[in-house]
Tab-separated table of C-alpha atoms and ligand atoms in Angstrom:
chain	number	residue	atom	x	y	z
A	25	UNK	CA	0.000	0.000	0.000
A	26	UNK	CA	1.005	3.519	-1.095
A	27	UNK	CA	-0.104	6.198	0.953
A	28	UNK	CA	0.494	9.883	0.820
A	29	UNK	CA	-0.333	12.185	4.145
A	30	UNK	CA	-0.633	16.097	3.440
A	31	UNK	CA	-1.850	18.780	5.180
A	32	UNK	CA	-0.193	21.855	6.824
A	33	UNK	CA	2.642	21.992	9.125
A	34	UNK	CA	1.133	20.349	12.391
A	35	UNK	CA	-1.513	18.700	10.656
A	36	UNK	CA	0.032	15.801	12.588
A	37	UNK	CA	1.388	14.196	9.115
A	38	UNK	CA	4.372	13.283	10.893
A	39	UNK	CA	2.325	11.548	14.045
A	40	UNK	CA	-0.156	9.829	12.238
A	41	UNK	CA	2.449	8.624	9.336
A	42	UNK	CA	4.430	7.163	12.162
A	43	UNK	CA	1.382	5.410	14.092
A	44	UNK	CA	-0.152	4.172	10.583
A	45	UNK	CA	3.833	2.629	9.242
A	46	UNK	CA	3.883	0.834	12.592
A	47	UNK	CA	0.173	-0.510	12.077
A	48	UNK	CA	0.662	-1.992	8.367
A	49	UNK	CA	4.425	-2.672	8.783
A	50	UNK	CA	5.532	-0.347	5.926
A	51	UNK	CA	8.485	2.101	5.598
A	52	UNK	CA	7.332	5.866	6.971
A	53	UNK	CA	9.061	7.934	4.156
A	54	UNK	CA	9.602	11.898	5.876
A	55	UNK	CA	11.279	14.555	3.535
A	56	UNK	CA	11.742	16.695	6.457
A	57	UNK	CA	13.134	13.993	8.537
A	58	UNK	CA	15.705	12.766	5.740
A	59	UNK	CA	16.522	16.625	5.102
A	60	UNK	CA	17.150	17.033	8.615
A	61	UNK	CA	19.141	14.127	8.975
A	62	UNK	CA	21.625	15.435	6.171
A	63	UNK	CA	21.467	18.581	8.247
A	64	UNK	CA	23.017	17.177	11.128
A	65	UNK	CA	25.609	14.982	8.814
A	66	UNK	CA	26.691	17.988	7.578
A	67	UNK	CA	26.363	16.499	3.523
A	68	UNK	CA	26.141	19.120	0.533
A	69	UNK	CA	22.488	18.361	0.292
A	70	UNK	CA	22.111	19.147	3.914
A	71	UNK	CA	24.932	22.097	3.616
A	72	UNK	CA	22.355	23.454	0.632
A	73	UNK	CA	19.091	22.257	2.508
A	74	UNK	CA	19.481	24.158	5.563
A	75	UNK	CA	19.487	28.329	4.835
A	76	UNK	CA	15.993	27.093	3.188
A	77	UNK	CA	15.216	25.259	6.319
A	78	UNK	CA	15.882	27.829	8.875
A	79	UNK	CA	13.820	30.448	7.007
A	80	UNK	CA	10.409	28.119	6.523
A	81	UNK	CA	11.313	28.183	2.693
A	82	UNK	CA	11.047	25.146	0.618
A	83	UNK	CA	14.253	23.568	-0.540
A	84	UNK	CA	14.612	23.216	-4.143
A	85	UNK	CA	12.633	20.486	-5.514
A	86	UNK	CA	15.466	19.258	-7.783
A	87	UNK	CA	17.671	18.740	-4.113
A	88	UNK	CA	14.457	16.603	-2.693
A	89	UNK	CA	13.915	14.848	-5.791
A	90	UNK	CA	17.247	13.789	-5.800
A	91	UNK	CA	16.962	12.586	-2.300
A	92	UNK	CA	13.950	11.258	-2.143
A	93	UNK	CA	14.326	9.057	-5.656
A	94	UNK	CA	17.784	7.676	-3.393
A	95	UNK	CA	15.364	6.524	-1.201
A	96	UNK	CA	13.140	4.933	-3.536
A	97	UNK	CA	15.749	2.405	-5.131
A	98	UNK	CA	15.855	1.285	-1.521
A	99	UNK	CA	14.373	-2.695	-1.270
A	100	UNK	CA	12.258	-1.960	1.673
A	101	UNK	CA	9.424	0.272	-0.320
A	102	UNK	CA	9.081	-2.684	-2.445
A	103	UNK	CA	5.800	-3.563	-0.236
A	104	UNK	CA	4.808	-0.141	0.300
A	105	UNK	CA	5.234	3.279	2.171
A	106	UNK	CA	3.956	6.569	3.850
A	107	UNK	CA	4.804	9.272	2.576
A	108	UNK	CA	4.875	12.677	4.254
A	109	UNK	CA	5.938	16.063	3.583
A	110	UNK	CA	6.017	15.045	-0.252
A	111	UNK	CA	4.907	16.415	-2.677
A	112	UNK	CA	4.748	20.085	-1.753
A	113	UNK	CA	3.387	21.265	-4.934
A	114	UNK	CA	2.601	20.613	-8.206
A	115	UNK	CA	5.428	20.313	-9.294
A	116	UNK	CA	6.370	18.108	-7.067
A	117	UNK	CA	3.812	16.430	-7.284
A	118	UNK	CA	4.356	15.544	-11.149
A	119	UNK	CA	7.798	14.364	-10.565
A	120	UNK	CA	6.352	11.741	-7.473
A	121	UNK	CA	4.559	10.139	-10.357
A	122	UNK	CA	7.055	10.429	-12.780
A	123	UNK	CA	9.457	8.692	-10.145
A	124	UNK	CA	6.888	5.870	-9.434
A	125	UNK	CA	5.635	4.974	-13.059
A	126	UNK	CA	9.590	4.014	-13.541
A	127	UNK	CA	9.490	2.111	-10.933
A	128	UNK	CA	5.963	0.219	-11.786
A	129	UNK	CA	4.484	1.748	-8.561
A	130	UNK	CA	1.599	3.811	-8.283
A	131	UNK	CA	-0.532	5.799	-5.117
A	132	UNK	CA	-3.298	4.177	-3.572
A	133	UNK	CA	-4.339	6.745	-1.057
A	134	UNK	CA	-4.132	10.730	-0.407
A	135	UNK	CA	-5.138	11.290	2.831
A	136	UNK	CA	-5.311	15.117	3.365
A	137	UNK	CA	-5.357	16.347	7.290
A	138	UNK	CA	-7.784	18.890	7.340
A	139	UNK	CA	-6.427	21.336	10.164
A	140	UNK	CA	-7.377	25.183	11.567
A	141	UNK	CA	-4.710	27.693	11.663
A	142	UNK	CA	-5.380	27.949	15.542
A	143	UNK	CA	-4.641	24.245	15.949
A	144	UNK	CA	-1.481	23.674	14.209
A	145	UNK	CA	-0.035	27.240	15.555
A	146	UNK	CA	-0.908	25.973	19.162
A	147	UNK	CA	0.478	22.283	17.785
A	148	UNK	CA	3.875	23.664	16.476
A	149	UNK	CA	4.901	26.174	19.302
A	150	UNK	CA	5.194	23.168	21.955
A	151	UNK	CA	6.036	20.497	19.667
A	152	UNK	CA	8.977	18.356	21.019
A	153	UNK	CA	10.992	15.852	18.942
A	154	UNK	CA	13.500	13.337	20.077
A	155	UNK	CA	16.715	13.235	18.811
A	156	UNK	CA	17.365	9.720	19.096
A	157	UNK	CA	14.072	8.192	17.362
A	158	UNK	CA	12.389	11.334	16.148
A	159	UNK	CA	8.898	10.667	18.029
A	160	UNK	CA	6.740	13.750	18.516
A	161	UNK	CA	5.523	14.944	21.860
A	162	UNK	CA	3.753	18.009	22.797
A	163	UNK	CA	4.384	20.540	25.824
A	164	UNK	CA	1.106	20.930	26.393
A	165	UNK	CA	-0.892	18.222	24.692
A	166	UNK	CA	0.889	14.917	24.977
A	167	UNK	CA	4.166	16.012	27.946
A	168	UNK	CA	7.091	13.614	28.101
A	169	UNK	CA	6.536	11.407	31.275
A	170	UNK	CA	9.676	12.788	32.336
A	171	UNK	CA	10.708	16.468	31.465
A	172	UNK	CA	13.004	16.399	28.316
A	173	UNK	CA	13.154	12.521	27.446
A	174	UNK	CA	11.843	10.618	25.430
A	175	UNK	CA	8.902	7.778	26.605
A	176	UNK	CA	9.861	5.420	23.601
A	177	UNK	CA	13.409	5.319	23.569
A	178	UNK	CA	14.720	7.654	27.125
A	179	UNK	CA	16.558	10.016	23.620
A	180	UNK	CA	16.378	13.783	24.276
A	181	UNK	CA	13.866	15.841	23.429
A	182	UNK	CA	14.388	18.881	21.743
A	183	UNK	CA	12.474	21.755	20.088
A	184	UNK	CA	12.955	22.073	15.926
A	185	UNK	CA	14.583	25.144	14.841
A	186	UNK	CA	11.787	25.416	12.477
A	187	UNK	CA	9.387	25.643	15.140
A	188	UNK	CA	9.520	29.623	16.147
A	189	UNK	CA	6.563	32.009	15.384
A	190	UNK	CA	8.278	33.899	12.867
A	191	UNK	CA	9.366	30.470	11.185
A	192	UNK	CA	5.949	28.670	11.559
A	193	UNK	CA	4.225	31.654	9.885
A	194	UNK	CA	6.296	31.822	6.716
A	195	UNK	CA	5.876	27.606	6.474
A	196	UNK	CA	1.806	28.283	6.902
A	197	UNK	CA	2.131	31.005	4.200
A	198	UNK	CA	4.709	28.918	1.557
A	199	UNK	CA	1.967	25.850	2.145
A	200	UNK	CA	-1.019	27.833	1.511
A	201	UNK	CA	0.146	29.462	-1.441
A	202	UNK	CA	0.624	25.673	-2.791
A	203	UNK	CA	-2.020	23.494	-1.596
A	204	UNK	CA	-5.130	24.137	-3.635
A	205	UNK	CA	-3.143	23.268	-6.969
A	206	UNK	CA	-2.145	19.754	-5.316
A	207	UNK	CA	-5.449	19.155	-3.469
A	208	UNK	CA	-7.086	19.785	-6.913
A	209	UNK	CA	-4.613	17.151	-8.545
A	210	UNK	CA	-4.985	14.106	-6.117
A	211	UNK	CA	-8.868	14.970	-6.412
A	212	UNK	CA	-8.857	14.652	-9.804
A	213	UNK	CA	-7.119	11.746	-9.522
A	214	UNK	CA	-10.152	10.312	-7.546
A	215	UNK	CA	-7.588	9.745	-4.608
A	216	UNK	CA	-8.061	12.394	-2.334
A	217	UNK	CA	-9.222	11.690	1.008
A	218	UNK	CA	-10.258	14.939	3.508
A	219	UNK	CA	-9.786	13.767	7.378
A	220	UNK	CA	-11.139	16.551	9.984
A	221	UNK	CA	-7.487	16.372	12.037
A	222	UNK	CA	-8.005	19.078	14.964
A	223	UNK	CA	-8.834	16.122	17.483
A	224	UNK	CA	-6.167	14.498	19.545
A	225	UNK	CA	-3.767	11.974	17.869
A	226	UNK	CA	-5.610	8.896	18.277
A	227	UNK	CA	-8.642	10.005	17.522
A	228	UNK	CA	-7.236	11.302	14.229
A	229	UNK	CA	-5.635	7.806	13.681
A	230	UNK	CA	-9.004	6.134	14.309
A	231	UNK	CA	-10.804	8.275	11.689
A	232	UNK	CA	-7.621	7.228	9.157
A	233	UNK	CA	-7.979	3.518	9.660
A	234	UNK	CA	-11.970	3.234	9.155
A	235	UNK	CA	-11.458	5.155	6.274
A	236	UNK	CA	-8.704	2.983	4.887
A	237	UNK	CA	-10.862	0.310	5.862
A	238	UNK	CA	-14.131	1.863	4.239
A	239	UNK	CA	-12.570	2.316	0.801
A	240	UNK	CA	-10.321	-0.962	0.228
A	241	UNK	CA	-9.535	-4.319	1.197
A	242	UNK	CA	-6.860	-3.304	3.625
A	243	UNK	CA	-6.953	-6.534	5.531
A	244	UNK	CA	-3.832	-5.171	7.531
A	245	UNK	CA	-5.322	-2.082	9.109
B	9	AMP	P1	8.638	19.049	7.635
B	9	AMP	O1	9.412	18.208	8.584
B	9	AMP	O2	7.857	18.248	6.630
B	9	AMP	O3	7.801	20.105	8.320
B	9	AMP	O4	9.722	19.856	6.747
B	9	AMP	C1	10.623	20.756	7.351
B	9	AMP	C2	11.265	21.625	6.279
B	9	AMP	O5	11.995	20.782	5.357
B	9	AMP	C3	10.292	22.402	5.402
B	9	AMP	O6	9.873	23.633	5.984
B	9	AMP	C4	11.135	22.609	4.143
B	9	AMP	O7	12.104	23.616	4.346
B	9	AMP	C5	11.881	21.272	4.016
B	9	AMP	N1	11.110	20.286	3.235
B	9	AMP	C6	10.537	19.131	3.668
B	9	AMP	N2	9.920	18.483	2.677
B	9	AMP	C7	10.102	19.251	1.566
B	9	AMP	C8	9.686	19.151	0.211
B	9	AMP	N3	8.929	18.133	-0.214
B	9	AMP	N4	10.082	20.129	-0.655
B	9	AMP	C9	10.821	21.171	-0.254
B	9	AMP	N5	11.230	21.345	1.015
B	9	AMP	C10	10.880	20.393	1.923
């Protein structure tokens, strides 16, 4: 199964991609996570990546395409994947299917995470991420059981340079400005699925997984 989750920054893509990869046992693809990781490696992709980063501004799409078809010749999305924080636009979202038809692959599922501004400002300002295994927690909404580690894996928890008001604004502006076109596209496509995503985390996941099971066979989920 090949599923794509978009919505804005703190939609809860990255939560819900991460719950749902566990749940079907499939690869959770993250273009912000592999960016970031090539941050911290300190590779010329990252070297380019990260002005773009630190400003809320997209990278390139010829720098994530590049990345991101790497990551496709891998064996393990053979039997599948989630995909989040790609495609960002049109464009984007043109070369995704480019990149699959060469591969004999095709999507199966758009699942958009319909969010309010309020919610993912509120979501983004106390996110916390943890170094080690890159789960998500929340100041606020889901706290560490211990201040500054991490439940899963005792890594520590830190706060994404991304994540500033001045920051989160300019991502919220640079994904409105592109969404429509790509909502259009995966509509037309008869693949877009909307999912009201304000709720809490599991509740969210819930309303993903009935609908998976609503529309297909997904024995799995
Ligand atoms: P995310 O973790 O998805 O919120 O992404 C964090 C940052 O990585 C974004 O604000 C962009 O600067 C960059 N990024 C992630 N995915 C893409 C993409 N598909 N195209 C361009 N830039 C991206």
């Amino acid at each position: 199964m090949r599923i794509i989750l978009l919505g804005p920054p703190g939609a809860g893509k990255g939560t819900q991609a991460k719950a749902m990869a566990r749940r079907l046992e499939l690869p959770h693809i993250s273009t912000g996570d592999l960016l970031r990781q090539n941050v911290s490696e300190g590779t010329s992709l990252g070297k380019q990546a990260k002005g773009f980063m630190n400003k809320g501004m997209l990278v390139p799409d010829e720098l994530v395409a590049r990345m991101l078809s790497a990551r496709f010749k891998q064996q393990d999305i053979k039997k599948g994947f989630m995909l989040d924080g790609y495609p960002r636009n049109l464009a984007q979202a043109r070369t995704l299917a480019d990149m699959l038809k060469d591969g004999g692959m095709k999507i199966d599922a758009v699942i958009y995470l319909d969010t309010s501004e309020s919610v993912v400002i509120q979501r983004l300002g106390g996110r916390l991420v943890c170094k080690s295994c890159g789960a998500n927690f929340h100041i606020k909404n889901m706290p560490p059981k211990v201040k500054g580690v991490c439940d899963n894996c005792g890594g520590a928890l830190y706060q994404r340079a991304d994540d500033n008001e001045a920051t989160i604004k300019n991502r919220l502006n640079v994904y409105e400005k592109e969404v429509s076109g790509l909502i259009e596209y995966y509509r037309k496509a008869g693949l877009l699925q909307r999912v009201p995503a304000d709720e809490d985390a599991p509740l969210v996941l819930d309303k993903i997984v009935k609908l998976l099971q609503r529309n297909n066979d997904f024995s799995k989920v």
